[in-house]
CSV table of C-alpha atoms in Angstrom, one decimal:
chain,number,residue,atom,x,y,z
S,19,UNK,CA,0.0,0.0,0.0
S,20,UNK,CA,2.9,2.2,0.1
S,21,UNK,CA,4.1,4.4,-2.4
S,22,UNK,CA,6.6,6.4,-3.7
S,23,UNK,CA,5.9,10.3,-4.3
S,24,UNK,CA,8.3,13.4,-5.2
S,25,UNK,CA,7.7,16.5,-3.3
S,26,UNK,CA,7.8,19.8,-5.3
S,27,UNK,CA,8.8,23.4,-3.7
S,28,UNK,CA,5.6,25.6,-3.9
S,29,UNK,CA,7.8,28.7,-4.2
S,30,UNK,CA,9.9,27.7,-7.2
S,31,UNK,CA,8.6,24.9,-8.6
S,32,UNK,CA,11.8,22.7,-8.2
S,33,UNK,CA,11.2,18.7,-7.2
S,34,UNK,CA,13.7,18.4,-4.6
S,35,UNK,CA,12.1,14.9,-2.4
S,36,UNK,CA,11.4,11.8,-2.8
S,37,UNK,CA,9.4,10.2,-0.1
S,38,UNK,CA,6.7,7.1,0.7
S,39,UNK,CA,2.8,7.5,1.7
S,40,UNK,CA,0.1,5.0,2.6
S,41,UNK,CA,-2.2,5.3,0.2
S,42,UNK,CA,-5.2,3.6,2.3
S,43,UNK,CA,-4.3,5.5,5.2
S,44,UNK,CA,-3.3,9.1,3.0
S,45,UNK,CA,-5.8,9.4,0.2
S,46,UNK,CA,-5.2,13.8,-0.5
S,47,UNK,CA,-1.5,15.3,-1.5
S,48,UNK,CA,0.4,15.3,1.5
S,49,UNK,CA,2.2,19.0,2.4
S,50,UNK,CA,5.4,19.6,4.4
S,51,UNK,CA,7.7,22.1,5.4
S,52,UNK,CA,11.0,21.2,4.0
S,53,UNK,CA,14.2,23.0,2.9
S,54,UNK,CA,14.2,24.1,-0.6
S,55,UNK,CA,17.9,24.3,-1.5
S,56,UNK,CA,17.0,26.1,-4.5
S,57,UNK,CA,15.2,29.1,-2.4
S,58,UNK,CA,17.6,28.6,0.1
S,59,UNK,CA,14.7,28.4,3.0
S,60,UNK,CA,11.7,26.7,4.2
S,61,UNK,CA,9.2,26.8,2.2
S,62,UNK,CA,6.1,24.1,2.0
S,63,UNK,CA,6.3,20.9,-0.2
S,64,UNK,CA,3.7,19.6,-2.3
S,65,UNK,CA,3.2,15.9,-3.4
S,66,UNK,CA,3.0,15.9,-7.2
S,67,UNK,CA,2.7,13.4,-9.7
């Protein structure tokens, strides 16, 4: 049930993480607060496709 997802920097668009989710137990994007390395801050990190 778990898969992989890449995480994408709302500021600048850049995917910078790759992570897992349980799908059964996660169903929407998940959204972090992560260090963008591009930005050079933390900014919040969507789940894309």
């Amino acid at each position: 049930m778990r898969v992989k997802v890449v995480m994408a920097c709302t500021e600048c668009k850049q995917r910078n993480y790759n992570t897992m989710k349980n799908k059964k137990n996660n169903t929407e994007r998940i959204e972090l607060k992560k260090y963008c390395k591009f930005c050079h801050t933390h900014t919040l990190h969507r789940e894309t496709k």
